[in-house]
Structures are given as C-alpha cells and as structure tokens.
Amino acid sequence: MSFDGTRTEPFAVLEAASESILVTDAGLERPGPIIVYANPAFEQMTGWSAREVVGQSPRILQGASTDLSIFLGMRETLKSGHRWEGRTVNYRKNGHQFVMEWSITPLRGTAGQITHFVAVQRDVTARVEAERQVAEAQQAAREADRKKANLARYFSPAMVETLAQRDHPLGPVRRQAIAVLFVDIVGFVAISESLAPERVVGLLRSFYRRMAKVIFAHRGSIDKFSGDALMALFGVPNPTGLEATDALHAAINIIDQVELWNAKRINAGRRSIEVGVSANFGVVVLGDIGTRNSMSFTAIGTTVNTASRMQELCRVLQSRLVVSQSLIARAREESGDQLEVFRRLSDAGHHSLRGVTLPVNVWTCV
C-alpha cells in the first residue's frame, strides 16, 4: 500500500470514518513522525486541511498548554510495539484550545517491522468539561453534607436545613442578648471511677442525646460538650424574642427528663444520675474563636461566666436548678407573669459567686 498522499483504495474506509484519523511514518525522533495521511474528520476537527499537514509532524497541534511529558511515555509504548492511549490539550488552526483523546496503533510490514502509526483522535472537550462540572458538583455536595453534619452537632434538624442555605450560617462577630444554660452531671468523677470505660462512654452518649433532644425542642443550640457538661445558647444564631422563656422551659424539662431517665436506670439495676442546671440572660459576644486550623463558634462574656459559676450554687443550695433574676425578668417581659414554669421556681436571694464582682439574685427549682 502506498502512503504518498494519494487517495488510494485502502483509504476509502478512512475517508468515511466519523472520527479523526492520522497516519504517520514510524519515525519517533525529531523531526518525525511525519504525517502521510489525514482524513476529512481530522480537517473538520482541527481546521487544518490534509494538504497543509501532510509532511508535517503532529506537533503542529501542540501549544502552550500541551503537557509534553505525556509524550515521553507514548514514545516508549509505541517503540515497544504496543498501542498507546491518552489525552492531550491541543490547538486548532485558529488557535483555539481543545482536549483530544488519542489512540495510536503501530502498523507492521510483512517482515514484522513497524512501518507506520495510525492515530484515531476524538475531540473530548465537552466531555472533559462535563466531567469537571460533575466533579465540582460532587465536591460541593460533599462539602454541603459536611457542613450540615457539623451544624447538626449544635442545632436542631429544622434549623440545620435553614442554616445550610446560607454562605455564613452563624453570621458575623457581634454582641447579642441571649440566654445561656449549663448542664453538669453531679459527682461524675466518682461515677466514672466505678464503671468500665465503655460504660462511661455509653453513659455520656445517653446523657448528651437526651440533653440535645430537650435543647433542640426549645429552639436552643449546643455551644459545646465538655466532659460531663454542656453549654447551650438560646437566641443563636437568630434572636427569637423568647430566648429566656425557651431557656426556662428547657431547664425545667431537663430536670423532668432526667427523672424519667433515672426511673429507667433504677429499673435496670443502675444508679441514678443527678444533674445541676444553671441559666442566665444577658449580652454576650458571639463569633468564631480559635486558630485558622481549628475554629468554633461560641459565646463569651460576663453573662456566660456568671451562668457557669452558678453551677456551684446547685450544690450550695442543694437544688437541681439555679437561674438568675435577669433570666426571670426577661421571661416575664417575653411571656407575662402567668408563665407556668414560674410556679416551680422560688426566689433564693442574693449570693456571691467566685470571680463575679456583685452578688447575683437567683431562683431555684421547688
């Protein structure tokens, strides 16, 4: 068969092929390989006519973004007589870039030597772009799922769906009036020392699960878990106008849920669990705290410190619940004096707190 550029009978099939086809000689070192045939589909794909490329090297298709390292492996594969497949960034005659998929097969003569290479080429630019878009969409979906999973650690499912739609779900650093609630297992150190490690972890998981359910039910968010304690915020990320009311209801409900939990524990032959709940209302600073590699959204300020110190009064006053006068006053503003939970609270007077300048008026659970 002659490869002198004339359209002899063996090329009839190549002429009709819908895919671009080049035939080159077997010279792999510069200036080769040399193109000896290009079909009409090649002309349509690249803009180069067969007359223009015959006698040229396929390097005529290369440009600034072509990764030349790809051809090192190609050369070795073809020298060994095997077919090579790959993708390269190439250029049309008008300079426009496209992605081409190659499949190059050695042709052998009667003596078994390689005489030519046949390259079948496809423009896969659209496919590559579609793959890129799919990959980006999948990555975005994974990132969205990750963000939702992180949010679900702190917020109720309904709130997670809302926050997940925002670019900045928790908002900027700011001052805001909120209710802060702490829950702590009383005597946890002694309890943990009497149990196997697996039982300790199981106890904490059960505790956290129950507390989260109550807090989420009253539109609260969990700021952090810390050992045998947790901190919850009401009015975050958005003010509700019922922050103190929600916190009071959650505090009372926590006490009731722990009683129900203890009934199950006692029936199962396990010891009961005591908790201390403290809650306060006031202005805090909200925002991301930490380093670039480890950030968390939290509340800081005197309101938080006071709520935390009030935990000590649970033991001093032997009450499962201690809430501040500021929380009571705010709840009355929000919901009036007839709020049902008020019937379960009594004024316990003013008490000094470690690290807090002025005595705090607190209420306890009857």
Coordinates of C-alpha atoms in Angstrom, one line a residue:
M1 CA 0.0 0.0 0.0
S2 CA 1.4 3.4 -0.9
F3 CA 1.4 6.3 1.5
D4 CA 2.2 9.0 -1.0
G5 CA -0.8 11.2 0.0
T6 CA -3.0 10.0 -2.9
R7 CA -6.4 8.6 -2.0
T8 CA -5.9 5.0 -3.0
E9 CA -8.4 2.3 -2.4
P10 CA -7.2 1.3 1.1
F11 CA -8.1 4.8 2.4
A12 CA -11.7 4.6 1.3
V13 CA -12.8 3.4 4.8
L14 CA -10.7 6.1 6.5
E15 CA -12.3 8.8 4.3
A16 CA -15.7 7.8 5.5
A17 CA -14.8 7.5 9.2
S18 CA -16.5 9.9 11.6
E19 CA -13.5 10.1 13.9
S20 CA -10.3 12.0 13.1
I21 CA -7.6 9.7 11.7
L22 CA -3.9 10.5 11.1
V23 CA -1.4 8.1 9.6
T24 CA 2.3 8.9 10.2
D25 CA 5.5 7.2 9.4
A26 CA 7.4 5.2 12.1
G27 CA 10.0 7.9 12.9
L28 CA 9.5 8.8 16.6
E29 CA 12.6 11.0 16.9
R30 CA 12.6 14.6 15.7
P31 CA 11.6 15.8 13.1
G32 CA 9.3 12.7 12.9
P33 CA 6.9 11.2 13.0
I34 CA 5.7 12.7 9.7
I35 CA 2.0 12.8 8.7
V36 CA 1.3 10.9 5.5
Y37 CA -2.5 11.0 5.6
A38 CA -5.3 12.9 7.3
N39 CA -9.0 12.1 6.8
P40 CA -11.8 14.7 6.4
A41 CA -12.8 14.3 10.0
F42 CA -9.4 15.5 11.0
E43 CA -9.8 18.5 8.8
Q44 CA -13.2 19.3 10.4
M45 CA -11.9 18.9 13.9
T46 CA -8.7 20.9 13.7
G47 CA -9.3 23.3 10.9
W48 CA -6.1 22.1 9.1
S49 CA -6.5 20.7 5.6
A50 CA -4.9 17.4 4.7
R51 CA -2.8 19.2 2.2
E52 CA -1.4 21.6 4.9
V53 CA -0.5 18.8 7.4
V54 CA 0.9 16.1 5.2
G55 CA 4.6 16.2 5.5
Q56 CA 4.3 17.9 8.9
S57 CA 4.7 16.4 12.4
P58 CA 1.6 16.0 14.6
R59 CA 3.4 18.5 16.8
I60 CA 1.7 21.1 14.7
L61 CA -1.3 20.6 17.0
Q62 CA 0.7 21.4 20.2
G63 CA 0.7 24.7 22.1
A64 CA 1.4 26.5 25.3
S65 CA -0.9 24.3 27.5
T66 CA 0.1 21.0 25.9
D67 CA 1.7 18.7 28.6
L68 CA 4.8 17.5 26.7
S69 CA 5.7 15.0 29.4
I70 CA 2.7 12.8 28.2
F71 CA 4.6 12.1 25.0
L72 CA 7.6 10.5 26.8
G73 CA 5.5 7.5 27.9
M74 CA 3.8 7.5 24.5
R75 CA 7.1 7.2 22.7
E76 CA 8.3 4.3 24.8
T77 CA 5.0 2.5 24.4
L78 CA 5.0 2.8 20.6
K79 CA 8.6 1.8 20.3
S80 CA 7.7 -1.5 22.1
G81 CA 5.0 -2.1 19.5
H82 CA 2.1 -1.6 21.8
R83 CA -1.0 0.7 21.4
W84 CA -0.9 4.0 23.3
E85 CA -4.0 5.8 24.6
G86 CA -4.2 9.2 26.3
R87 CA -5.4 12.7 26.4
T88 CA -3.6 16.0 25.5
V89 CA -4.5 19.6 25.2
N90 CA -4.1 20.6 21.6
Y91 CA -4.8 23.6 19.4
R92 CA -6.9 24.1 16.2
K93 CA -5.5 26.1 13.3
N94 CA -7.3 29.2 14.6
G95 CA -5.5 28.9 17.9
H96 CA -8.5 27.7 19.9
Q97 CA -7.6 25.1 22.6
F98 CA -9.4 21.7 22.8
V99 CA -8.9 18.4 24.6
M100 CA -8.1 15.5 22.3
E101 CA -8.2 11.8 23.1
W102 CA -5.7 9.7 21.2
S103 CA -5.5 6.0 20.4
I104 CA -2.3 5.3 18.4
T105 CA -1.7 1.8 16.9
P106 CA 1.6 0.6 15.3
L107 CA 1.3 -0.9 11.8
R108 CA 3.7 -3.6 10.8
G109 CA 5.1 -4.6 7.4
T110 CA 5.4 -8.1 6.0
A111 CA 8.7 -8.6 7.8
G112 CA 7.1 -7.6 11.1
Q113 CA 8.8 -4.2 11.4
I114 CA 6.8 -1.2 12.4
T115 CA 6.3 0.9 9.3
H116 CA 3.5 3.4 10.3
F117 CA 1.3 4.6 13.1
V118 CA -2.5 5.1 12.9
A119 CA -3.9 7.7 15.3
V120 CA -7.6 7.8 16.0
Q121 CA -8.5 11.1 17.6
R122 CA -11.6 12.4 19.3
D123 CA -12.4 15.9 20.5
V124 CA -13.5 15.3 24.1
T125 CA -13.5 18.9 25.3
A126 CA -17.2 18.8 26.0
R127 CA -16.9 15.5 27.9
V128 CA -13.9 16.8 30.0
E129 CA -15.9 19.9 30.9
A130 CA -18.9 17.9 31.8
E131 CA -16.7 15.6 34.0
R132 CA -15.2 18.7 35.6
Q133 CA -18.7 20.1 36.4
V134 CA -19.8 16.8 37.8
A135 CA -16.7 16.6 39.9
E136 CA -17.3 20.1 41.2
A137 CA -20.9 19.4 41.9
Q138 CA -20.0 16.2 43.8
Q139 CA -17.4 18.1 45.8
A140 CA -19.9 20.8 46.5
A141 CA -22.4 18.2 47.6
R142 CA -19.8 16.6 49.9
E143 CA -18.9 19.9 51.3
A144 CA -22.6 20.8 51.9
D145 CA -23.1 17.4 53.6
R146 CA -20.0 18.0 55.8
K147 CA -21.2 21.5 56.8
K148 CA -24.7 20.1 57.5
A149 CA -23.2 17.3 59.6
N150 CA -21.2 19.9 61.6
L151 CA -24.3 22.1 62.1
A152 CA -26.3 19.1 63.2
R153 CA -24.0 18.7 66.1
Y154 CA -25.2 22.0 67.5
F155 CA -28.6 22.8 66.1
S156 CA -32.0 21.1 65.6
P157 CA -32.7 19.4 62.2
A158 CA -35.1 22.1 61.2
M159 CA -32.5 24.8 62.0
V160 CA -29.8 22.9 60.1
E161 CA -31.8 22.9 56.9
T162 CA -32.2 26.7 57.2
L163 CA -28.6 27.4 58.1
A164 CA -27.2 25.2 55.4
Q165 CA -28.7 27.5 52.8
R166 CA -26.5 30.4 54.0
D167 CA -23.0 31.3 52.9
H168 CA -22.2 32.4 56.5
P169 CA -24.7 30.4 58.6
L170 CA -23.8 31.8 62.0
G171 CA -23.3 35.4 61.0
P172 CA -20.5 37.9 61.8
V173 CA -18.9 38.5 65.2
R174 CA -21.4 40.6 67.2
R175 CA -22.9 41.5 70.6
Q176 CA -26.3 40.0 71.3
A177 CA -28.6 39.4 74.2
I178 CA -29.2 35.6 74.7
A179 CA -29.9 33.0 77.3
V180 CA -27.0 30.8 78.4
L181 CA -27.6 27.4 80.0
F182 CA -25.2 24.9 81.6
V183 CA -25.9 21.3 82.5
D184 CA -23.5 19.2 84.6
I185 CA -23.6 15.7 85.9
V186 CA -23.0 15.9 89.7
G187 CA -20.3 13.6 91.1
F188 CA -19.3 12.3 87.6
V189 CA -15.7 11.6 88.7
A190 CA -16.9 9.2 91.3
I191 CA -19.3 7.6 88.9
S192 CA -16.8 7.1 86.2
E193 CA -14.3 5.5 88.5
S194 CA -16.8 2.8 89.4
L195 CA -17.6 1.9 85.8
A196 CA -15.7 0.3 82.9
P197 CA -14.5 2.8 80.3
E198 CA -17.1 1.5 77.8
R199 CA -19.9 2.1 80.3
V200 CA -18.6 5.6 81.0
V201 CA -18.7 6.5 77.3
G202 CA -22.2 4.9 77.0
L203 CA -23.4 6.9 79.9
L204 CA -22.2 10.2 78.4
R205 CA -23.7 9.4 75.0
S206 CA -27.0 8.7 76.6
F207 CA -26.8 11.9 78.6
Y208 CA -25.8 14.1 75.6
R209 CA -28.5 12.6 73.4
R210 CA -31.2 13.3 76.0
M211 CA -30.0 16.8 76.6
A212 CA -29.7 17.7 72.9
K213 CA -33.3 16.5 72.3
V214 CA -34.6 18.8 75.0
I215 CA -32.5 21.8 74.0
F216 CA -33.3 21.5 70.3
A217 CA -37.0 21.1 71.2
H218 CA -36.9 24.5 72.8
R219 CA -35.0 26.2 69.9
G220 CA -31.7 26.1 71.7
S221 CA -28.3 25.3 70.2
I222 CA -25.4 23.4 71.8
D223 CA -22.3 25.5 72.1
K224 CA -20.0 22.7 73.3
F225 CA -19.8 19.4 75.1
S226 CA -17.1 19.4 77.8
G227 CA -16.6 16.1 79.6
D228 CA -19.7 15.6 81.7
A229 CA -21.2 19.0 81.0
L230 CA -22.6 21.0 78.1
M231 CA -23.3 24.6 77.3
A232 CA -26.4 25.7 75.4
L233 CA -27.4 29.0 73.9
F234 CA -30.9 30.3 73.2
G235 CA -31.3 33.1 70.6
V236 CA -28.4 31.8 68.4
P237 CA -28.0 32.2 65.5
N238 CA -31.1 34.3 65.3
P239 CA -33.0 36.2 68.0
T240 CA -36.4 34.7 68.7
G241 CA -37.9 37.2 71.1
L242 CA -38.4 34.2 73.5
E243 CA -34.9 33.4 74.5
A244 CA -35.4 33.5 78.2
T245 CA -38.7 31.7 78.0
D246 CA -37.2 28.9 75.9
A247 CA -34.3 28.6 78.2
L248 CA -36.6 28.3 81.3
H249 CA -38.7 25.7 79.6
A250 CA -35.6 23.7 78.6
A251 CA -34.2 23.9 82.1
I252 CA -37.3 22.6 83.7
N253 CA -37.8 19.9 81.0
I254 CA -34.2 18.8 81.5
I255 CA -35.0 18.1 85.2
D256 CA -38.1 16.2 84.3
Q257 CA -36.3 14.2 81.6
V258 CA -33.5 13.2 84.0
E259 CA -36.1 11.9 86.5
L260 CA -37.6 9.7 83.7
W261 CA -34.2 8.5 82.8
N262 CA -33.4 7.7 86.4
A263 CA -36.5 5.6 86.7
K264 CA -35.3 3.5 83.7
R265 CA -31.8 3.3 85.2
I266 CA -33.1 2.1 88.6
N267 CA -35.4 -0.5 87.0
A268 CA -32.3 -1.8 85.1
G269 CA -30.3 -2.0 88.3
R270 CA -28.2 1.0 87.7
R271 CA -27.5 4.0 90.0
S272 CA -29.5 7.3 89.4
I273 CA -27.8 10.3 87.9
E274 CA -28.0 13.8 89.4
V275 CA -27.6 16.9 87.3
G276 CA -27.2 20.6 88.0
V277 CA -28.7 23.1 85.7
S278 CA -27.9 26.9 85.7
A279 CA -29.1 29.6 83.3
N280 CA -28.6 33.3 82.9
F281 CA -29.6 36.0 80.4
G282 CA -27.6 39.0 79.1
V283 CA -25.4 40.4 76.4
V284 CA -22.6 38.2 75.1
V285 CA -20.0 38.4 72.3
L286 CA -20.8 35.8 69.6
G287 CA -18.3 34.7 67.0
D288 CA -15.7 32.2 65.8
I289 CA -12.9 31.6 68.3
G290 CA -9.7 29.7 67.7
T291 CA -7.0 29.3 65.1
R292 CA -7.1 29.1 61.3
N293 CA -7.0 25.3 61.5
S294 CA -9.4 24.9 64.4
M295 CA -12.3 27.3 64.7
S296 CA -15.5 27.1 66.8
F297 CA -18.5 29.4 67.1
T298 CA -19.1 30.3 70.7
A299 CA -20.3 33.0 73.2
I300 CA -18.0 34.8 75.7
G301 CA -18.5 37.5 78.3
T302 CA -19.8 38.1 81.8
T303 CA -23.2 36.6 81.1
V304 CA -21.5 33.2 80.2
N305 CA -19.1 33.4 83.2
T306 CA -21.9 34.1 85.6
A307 CA -24.1 31.2 84.3
S308 CA -21.1 28.9 84.7
R309 CA -20.3 30.0 88.2
M310 CA -24.0 29.5 89.1
Q311 CA -23.3 25.8 88.7
E312 CA -21.6 25.9 92.1
L313 CA -24.8 27.2 93.7
C314 CA -26.6 24.0 92.7
R315 CA -24.5 22.2 95.3
V316 CA -24.6 25.0 97.9
L317 CA -28.3 25.4 97.7
Q318 CA -28.9 21.7 97.1
S319 CA -31.1 22.5 94.1
R320 CA -31.0 20.8 90.7
L321 CA -31.8 24.1 89.0
V322 CA -30.5 27.7 89.6
V323 CA -31.5 30.5 87.3
S324 CA -30.7 34.2 87.5
Q325 CA -33.1 37.1 88.3
S326 CA -32.2 38.6 84.9
L327 CA -33.5 35.4 83.2
I328 CA -36.7 35.5 85.2
A329 CA -37.2 39.2 84.5
R330 CA -36.6 38.7 80.8
A331 CA -39.0 35.7 80.6
R332 CA -41.7 37.9 82.3
E333 CA -41.2 40.6 79.6
E334 CA -41.5 38.0 76.9
S335 CA -44.4 35.9 78.2
G336 CA -46.0 37.6 81.1
D337 CA -46.3 36.8 84.8
Q338 CA -48.6 33.8 84.3
L339 CA -45.9 31.5 82.8
E340 CA -46.5 28.0 84.1
V341 CA -42.8 27.4 84.9
F342 CA -42.8 30.2 87.4
R343 CA -44.9 28.0 89.7
R344 CA -41.9 25.6 90.0
L345 CA -39.4 28.3 91.0
S346 CA -38.8 30.2 94.2
D347 CA -36.6 33.3 95.0
A348 CA -33.4 32.1 96.8
G349 CA -32.0 35.6 97.4
H350 CA -28.6 37.1 96.5
H351 CA -25.4 35.0 96.5
S352 CA -21.8 35.8 95.8
L353 CA -20.1 33.9 93.0
R354 CA -16.5 33.1 92.6
G355 CA -15.0 35.5 90.0
V356 CA -18.2 37.6 89.8
T357 CA -18.0 41.1 91.3
L358 CA -21.5 41.6 92.5
P359 CA -23.9 39.2 94.3
V360 CA -26.4 37.6 92.0
N361 CA -30.1 37.2 92.8
V362 CA -31.0 33.6 91.9
W363 CA -34.1 31.4 91.8
T364 CA -34.2 27.6 92.5
C365 CA -36.5 24.8 91.5
V366 CA -39.1 23.9 94.0

